[in-house]
GROMACS .gro file of N, CA and C in nm:
model
  309
    1MET      N    1  -1.953   4.691  -5.668
    1MET     CA    2  -1.823   4.643  -5.703
    1MET      C    3  -1.730   4.638  -5.593
    2PRO      N    4  -1.654   4.538  -5.597
    2PRO     CA    5  -1.536   4.510  -5.477
    2PRO      C    6  -1.429   4.608  -5.496
    3TYR      N    7  -1.447   4.732  -5.463
    3TYR     CA    8  -1.313   4.851  -5.474
    3TYR      C    9  -1.216   4.824  -5.385
    4ASN      N   10  -1.261   4.786  -5.280
    4ASN     CA   11  -1.156   4.742  -5.174
    4ASN      C   12  -1.056   4.653  -5.236
    5LEU      N   13  -1.111   4.537  -5.287
    5LEU     CA   14  -1.043   4.448  -5.361
    5LEU      C   15  -0.968   4.492  -5.459
    6PHE      N   16  -1.015   4.578  -5.562
    6PHE     CA   17  -0.952   4.615  -5.675
    6PHE      C   18  -0.839   4.709  -5.619
    7LEU      N   19  -0.859   4.795  -5.523
    7LEU     CA   20  -0.734   4.864  -5.432
    7LEU      C   21  -0.632   4.785  -5.404
    8SER      N   22  -0.657   4.674  -5.334
    8SER     CA   23  -0.553   4.610  -5.280
    8SER      C   24  -0.451   4.538  -5.389
    9PHE      N   25  -0.483   4.516  -5.527
    9PHE     CA   26  -0.399   4.504  -5.610
    9PHE      C   27  -0.321   4.612  -5.687
   10LEU      N   28  -0.364   4.736  -5.630
   10LEU     CA   29  -0.294   4.857  -5.670
   10LEU      C   30  -0.170   4.893  -5.607
   11ALA      N   31  -0.061   4.921  -5.710
   11ALA     CA   32   0.083   4.937  -5.652
   11ALA      C   33   0.082   5.066  -5.543
   12ILE      N   34   0.173   5.052  -5.455
   12ILE     CA   35   0.198   5.188  -5.373
   12ILE      C   36   0.195   5.282  -5.467
   13ARG      N   37   0.151   5.430  -5.423
   13ARG     CA   38   0.121   5.526  -5.507
   13ARG      C   39   0.059   5.508  -5.640
   14GLY      N   40  -0.019   5.417  -5.658
   14GLY     CA   41  -0.057   5.387  -5.788
   14GLY      C   42  -0.189   5.449  -5.822
   15THR      N   43  -0.240   5.469  -5.922
   15THR     CA   44  -0.382   5.535  -5.944
   15THR      C   45  -0.458   5.417  -6.018
   16CYS      N   46  -0.572   5.403  -5.976
   16CYS     CA   47  -0.701   5.338  -6.030
   16CYS      C   48  -0.785   5.427  -6.088
   17VAL      N   49  -0.815   5.404  -6.231
   17VAL     CA   50  -0.906   5.490  -6.293
   17VAL      C   51  -1.022   5.426  -6.325
   18ILE      N   52  -1.124   5.498  -6.303
   18ILE     CA   53  -1.273   5.434  -6.327
   18ILE      C   54  -1.317   5.521  -6.483
   19VAL      N   55  -1.356   5.429  -6.586
   19VAL     CA   56  -1.382   5.464  -6.692
   19VAL      C   57  -1.530   5.470  -6.709
   20GLY      N   58  -1.581   5.565  -6.745
   20GLY     CA   59  -1.734   5.518  -6.767
   20GLY      C   60  -1.819   5.574  -6.627
   21GLN      N   61  -1.949   5.573  -6.576
   21GLN     CA   62  -1.993   5.619  -6.501
   21GLN      C   63  -2.048   5.485  -6.422
   22PRO      N   64  -2.028   5.428  -6.276
   22PRO     CA   65  -2.094   5.307  -6.232
   22PRO      C   66  -2.239   5.345  -6.218
   23ASN      N   67  -2.302   5.231  -6.195
   23ASN     CA   68  -2.456   5.225  -6.167
   23ASN      C   69  -2.479   5.284  -6.029
   24ASP      N   70  -2.390   5.212  -5.945
   24ASP     CA   71  -2.426   5.224  -5.784
   24ASP      C   72  -2.330   5.290  -5.732
   25ALA      N   73  -2.335   5.354  -5.608
   25ALA     CA   74  -2.220   5.416  -5.528
   25ALA      C   75  -2.120   5.336  -5.509
   26ILE      N   76  -1.997   5.439  -5.520
   26ILE     CA   77  -1.841   5.339  -5.530
   26ILE      C   78  -1.835   5.348  -5.345
   27LYS      N   79  -1.821   5.252  -5.288
   27LYS     CA   80  -1.790   5.226  -5.143
   27LYS      C   81  -1.660   5.162  -5.112
   28PHE      N   82  -1.541   5.237  -5.054
   28PHE     CA   83  -1.407   5.147  -5.007
   28PHE      C   84  -1.384   5.204  -4.901
   29ARG      N   85  -1.288   5.154  -4.827
   29ARG     CA   86  -1.225   5.216  -4.713
   29ARG      C   87  -1.118   5.311  -4.744
   30ALA      N   88  -1.143   5.445  -4.700
   30ALA     CA   89  -1.034   5.553  -4.743
   30ALA      C   90  -0.906   5.492  -4.695
   31TYR      N   91  -0.898   5.418  -4.608
   31TYR     CA   92  -0.759   5.399  -4.554
   31TYR      C   93  -0.665   5.320  -4.663
   32SER      N   94  -0.749   5.271  -4.750
   32SER     CA   95  -0.684   5.176  -4.851
   32SER      C   96  -0.585   5.309  -4.955
   33LEU      N   97  -0.664   5.399  -4.956
   33LEU     CA   98  -0.588   5.525  -5.045
   33LEU      C   99  -0.488   5.581  -4.975
   34VAL      N  100  -0.534   5.623  -4.853
   34VAL     CA  101  -0.459   5.706  -4.755
   34VAL      C  102  -0.318   5.641  -4.709
   35GLY      N  103  -0.334   5.520  -4.680
   35GLY     CA  104  -0.210   5.431  -4.627
   35GLY      C  105  -0.094   5.401  -4.719
   36SER      N  106  -0.136   5.404  -4.859
   36SER     CA  107  -0.033   5.371  -4.958
   36SER      C  108  -0.015   5.492  -5.065
   37GLY      N  109  -0.089   5.583  -5.023
   37GLY     CA  110  -0.038   5.719  -5.118
   37GLY      C  111  -0.128   5.675  -5.250
   38GLN      N  112  -0.216   5.560  -5.279
   38GLN     CA  113  -0.314   5.550  -5.367
   38GLN      C  114  -0.370   5.671  -5.420
   39LYS      N  115  -0.422   5.682  -5.550
   39LYS     CA  116  -0.518   5.766  -5.613
   39LYS      C  117  -0.639   5.715  -5.681
   40LEU      N  118  -0.738   5.746  -5.678
   40LEU     CA  119  -0.862   5.732  -5.755
   40LEU      C  120  -0.908   5.842  -5.837
   41ALA      N  121  -0.935   5.814  -5.990
   41ALA     CA  122  -0.932   5.916  -6.046
   41ALA      C  123  -1.039   5.843  -6.161
   42GLY      N  124  -1.124   5.928  -6.218
   42GLY     CA  125  -1.231   5.915  -6.316
   42GLY      C  126  -1.198   6.004  -6.456
   43SER      N  127  -1.282   5.910  -6.560
   43SER     CA  128  -1.262   5.956  -6.691
   43SER      C  129  -1.406   5.878  -6.738
   44LYS      N  130  -1.452   6.011  -6.824
   44LYS     CA  131  -1.560   5.942  -6.953
   44LYS      C  132  -1.520   5.859  -7.028
   45ILE      N  133  -1.405   5.862  -7.083
   45ILE     CA  134  -1.349   5.786  -7.196
   45ILE      C  135  -1.206   5.732  -7.162
   46GLY      N  136  -1.172   5.629  -7.232
   46GLY     CA  137  -1.034   5.597  -7.207
   46GLY      C  138  -0.937   5.668  -7.311
   47SER      N  139  -0.830   5.601  -7.313
   47SER     CA  140  -0.734   5.654  -7.403
   47SER      C  141  -0.759   5.620  -7.560
   48ILE      N  142  -0.690   5.669  -7.666
   48ILE     CA  143  -0.744   5.667  -7.802
   48ILE      C  144  -0.693   5.500  -7.820
   49ALA      N  145  -0.610   5.440  -7.761
   49ALA     CA  146  -0.572   5.317  -7.785
   49ALA      C  147  -0.704   5.242  -7.732
   50ASP      N  148  -0.728   5.268  -7.613
   50ASP     CA  149  -0.836   5.196  -7.532
   50ASP      C  150  -0.951   5.204  -7.622
   51ILE      N  151  -1.000   5.300  -7.702
   51ILE     CA  152  -1.120   5.342  -7.786
   51ILE      C  153  -1.098   5.243  -7.873
   52LYS      N  154  -0.982   5.239  -7.952
   52LYS     CA  155  -0.968   5.176  -8.099
   52LYS      C  156  -0.988   5.008  -8.055
   53ASP      N  157  -0.951   4.986  -7.931
   53ASP     CA  158  -0.927   4.845  -7.886
   53ASP      C  159  -1.085   4.782  -7.887
   54MET      N  160  -1.123   4.872  -7.797
   54MET     CA  161  -1.286   4.847  -7.761
   54MET      C  162  -1.368   4.827  -7.884
   55LEU      N  163  -1.352   4.945  -7.976
   55LEU     CA  164  -1.438   4.948  -8.100
   55LEU      C  165  -1.381   4.797  -8.201
   56ALA      N  166  -1.272   4.741  -8.205
   56ALA     CA  167  -1.239   4.641  -8.261
   56ALA      C  168  -1.288   4.535  -8.186
   57LEU      N  169  -1.309   4.521  -8.056
   57LEU     CA  170  -1.377   4.420  -7.997
   57LEU      C  171  -1.514   4.400  -8.018
   58ALA      N  172  -1.550   4.524  -7.995
   58ALA     CA  173  -1.700   4.530  -8.034
   58ALA      C  174  -1.762   4.476  -8.163
   59ALA      N  175  -1.695   4.523  -8.255
   59ALA     CA  176  -1.708   4.475  -8.390
   59ALA      C  177  -1.715   4.314  -8.389
   60GLU      N  178  -1.572   4.269  -8.366
   60GLU     CA  179  -1.549   4.129  -8.335
   60GLU      C  180  -1.652   4.044  -8.297
   61ARG      N  181  -1.710   4.092  -8.205
   61ARG     CA  182  -1.797   4.024  -8.110
   61ARG      C  183  -1.956   4.045  -8.139
   62ASN      N  184  -1.988   4.120  -8.241
   62ASN     CA  185  -2.101   4.170  -8.284
   62ASN      C  186  -2.168   4.250  -8.149
   63VAL      N  187  -2.111   4.325  -8.081
   63VAL     CA  188  -2.185   4.409  -7.965
   63VAL      C  189  -2.247   4.526  -8.008
   64ARG      N  190  -2.364   4.554  -7.982
   64ARG     CA  191  -2.468   4.655  -8.019
   64ARG      C  192  -2.504   4.728  -7.876
   65PRO      N  193  -2.525   4.846  -7.897
   65PRO     CA  194  -2.580   4.945  -7.780
   65PRO      C  195  -2.680   4.947  -7.763
   66VAL      N  196  -2.747   4.954  -7.616
   66VAL     CA  197  -2.856   4.946  -7.564
   66VAL      C  198  -2.936   5.094  -7.598
   67ILE      N  199  -3.011   5.084  -7.690
   67ILE     CA  200  -3.051   5.272  -7.725
   67ILE      C  201  -3.211   5.253  -7.741
   68GLN      N  202  -3.279   5.373  -7.734
   68GLN     CA  203  -3.409   5.371  -7.763
   68GLN      C  204  -3.389   5.469  -7.888
   69LYS      N  205  -3.475   5.436  -8.000
   69LYS     CA  206  -3.498   5.520  -8.118
   69LYS      C  207  -3.627   5.599  -8.090
   70LEU      N  208  -3.605   5.743  -8.145
   70LEU     CA  209  -3.727   5.807  -8.129
   70LEU      C  210  -3.715   5.893  -8.286
   71PRO      N  211  -3.829   5.923  -8.335
   71PRO     CA  212  -3.815   6.000  -8.455
   71PRO      C  213  -3.780   6.149  -8.403
   72MET      N  214  -3.724   6.193  -8.513
   72MET     CA  215  -3.664   6.358  -8.468
   72MET      C  216  -3.789   6.418  -8.415
   73SER      N  217  -3.887   6.413  -8.483
   73SER     CA  218  -4.011   6.473  -8.422
   73SER      C  219  -4.084   6.470  -8.306
   74ARG      N  220  -4.016   6.370  -8.203
   74ARG     CA  221  -4.040   6.352  -8.098
   74ARG      C  222  -3.914   6.404  -8.025
   75VAL      N  223  -3.847   6.482  -8.050
   75VAL     CA  224  -3.711   6.561  -7.962
   75VAL      C  225  -3.742   6.605  -7.828
   76ASN      N  226  -3.859   6.643  -7.839
   76ASN     CA  227  -3.877   6.695  -7.685
   76ASN      C  228  -3.933   6.590  -7.576
   77ASP      N  229  -3.985   6.494  -7.642
   77ASP     CA  230  -4.035   6.377  -7.568
   77ASP      C  231  -3.885   6.308  -7.511
   78GLY      N  232  -3.799   6.298  -7.600
   78GLY     CA  233  -3.654   6.251  -7.566
   78GLY      C  234  -3.591   6.341  -7.474
   79LEU      N  235  -3.616   6.468  -7.496
   79LEU     CA  236  -3.538   6.543  -7.375
   79LEU      C  237  -3.586   6.537  -7.226
   80ALA      N  238  -3.735   6.529  -7.254
   80ALA     CA  239  -3.820   6.507  -7.129
   80ALA      C  240  -3.746   6.370  -7.059
   81MET      N  241  -3.764   6.269  -7.142
   81MET     CA  242  -3.727   6.116  -7.067
   81MET      C  243  -3.565   6.145  -7.017
   82VAL      N  244  -3.469   6.213  -7.062
   82VAL     CA  245  -3.341   6.228  -7.038
   82VAL      C  246  -3.341   6.296  -6.905
   83ARG      N  247  -3.447   6.414  -6.899
   83ARG     CA  248  -3.449   6.483  -6.753
   83ARG      C  249  -3.518   6.425  -6.642
   84ASP      N  250  -3.613   6.335  -6.663
   84ASP     CA  251  -3.691   6.265  -6.548
   84ASP      C  252  -3.604   6.128  -6.553
   85GLY      N  253  -3.502   6.093  -6.630
   85GLY     CA  254  -3.443   5.966  -6.570
   85GLY      C  255  -3.512   5.829  -6.630
   86SER      N  256  -3.621   5.864  -6.717
   86SER     CA  257  -3.676   5.747  -6.764
   86SER      C  258  -3.623   5.670  -6.914
   87VAL      N  259  -3.520   5.732  -6.959
   87VAL     CA  260  -3.460   5.659  -7.063
   87VAL      C  261  -3.362   5.571  -7.013
   88ARG      N  262  -3.356   5.476  -7.098
   88ARG     CA  263  -3.237   5.334  -7.063
   88ARG      C  264  -3.152   5.386  -7.140
   89TYR      N  265  -3.027   5.425  -7.094
   89TYR     CA  266  -2.886   5.446  -7.162
   89TYR      C  267  -2.888   5.545  -7.259
   90ARG      N  268  -2.914   5.532  -7.371
   90ARG     CA  269  -2.927   5.642  -7.470
   90ARG      C  270  -3.037   5.667  -7.576
   91ILE      N  271  -3.061   5.788  -7.613
   91ILE     CA  272  -3.181   5.812  -7.696
   91ILE      C  273  -3.128   5.851  -7.808
   92VAL      N  274  -3.156   5.773  -7.940
   92VAL     CA  275  -3.119   5.800  -8.078
   92VAL      C  276  -3.229   5.862  -8.156
   93LEU      N  277  -3.207   6.012  -8.200
   93LEU     CA  278  -3.294   6.050  -8.272
   93LEU      C  279  -3.286   6.019  -8.418
   94GLU      N  280  -3.368   5.973  -8.489
   94GLU     CA  281  -3.395   5.941  -8.639
   94GLU      C  282  -3.448   6.057  -8.712
   95ASN      N  283  -3.360   6.087  -8.843
   95ASN     CA  284  -3.430   6.182  -8.946
   95ASN      C  285  -3.533   6.079  -9.008
   96PRO      N  286  -3.655   6.152  -9.050
   96PRO     CA  287  -3.762   6.093  -9.134
   96PRO      C  288  -3.652   6.033  -9.269
   97SER      N  289  -3.731   5.900  -9.286
   97SER     CA  290  -3.662   5.857  -9.406
   97SER      C  291  -3.667   5.914  -9.562
   98GLY      N  292  -3.600   5.922  -9.635
   98GLY     CA  293  -3.604   5.987  -9.772
   98GLY      C  294  -3.508   6.115  -9.743
   99LEU      N  295  -3.488   6.170  -9.631
   99LEU     CA  296  -3.431   6.300  -9.577
   99LEU      C  297  -3.281   6.266  -9.597
  100ASP      N  298  -3.179   6.320  -9.683
  100ASP     CA  299  -3.080   6.283  -9.714
  100ASP      C  300  -2.995   6.405  -9.666
  101CYS      N  301  -2.923   6.378  -9.570
  101CYS     CA  302  -2.822   6.501  -9.500
  101CYS      C  303  -2.685   6.494  -9.516
  102LYS      N  304  -2.640   6.574  -9.579
  102LYS     CA  305  -2.473   6.568  -9.611
  102LYS      C  306  -2.378   6.681  -9.524
  103LEU      N  307  -2.270   6.633  -9.473
  103LEU     CA  308  -2.225   6.745  -9.394
  103LEU      C  309  -2.120   6.770  -9.470
   0.00000   0.00000   0.00000
């Protein structure tokens, strides 16, 4: 990602918030921040309004998550995959069919 370019669009003393976790290392010239009093921050999620907008867009465009499904009986396999980094994005554990769980 061209973070130096992104920071060049930021106002003096502005804040750039990275939402989510980038796949690659973040590289930029520190002077971009120091010279103009800019800040770089991170967040796992956006604001409530951002989340609502993104969910609406996902529904409108039929966006689906990239997941790996495993039966609940393989929960330990799923944990091992998360620990060794072999899982792609998320693992979803499924209850056996016919099991009716109510909260």
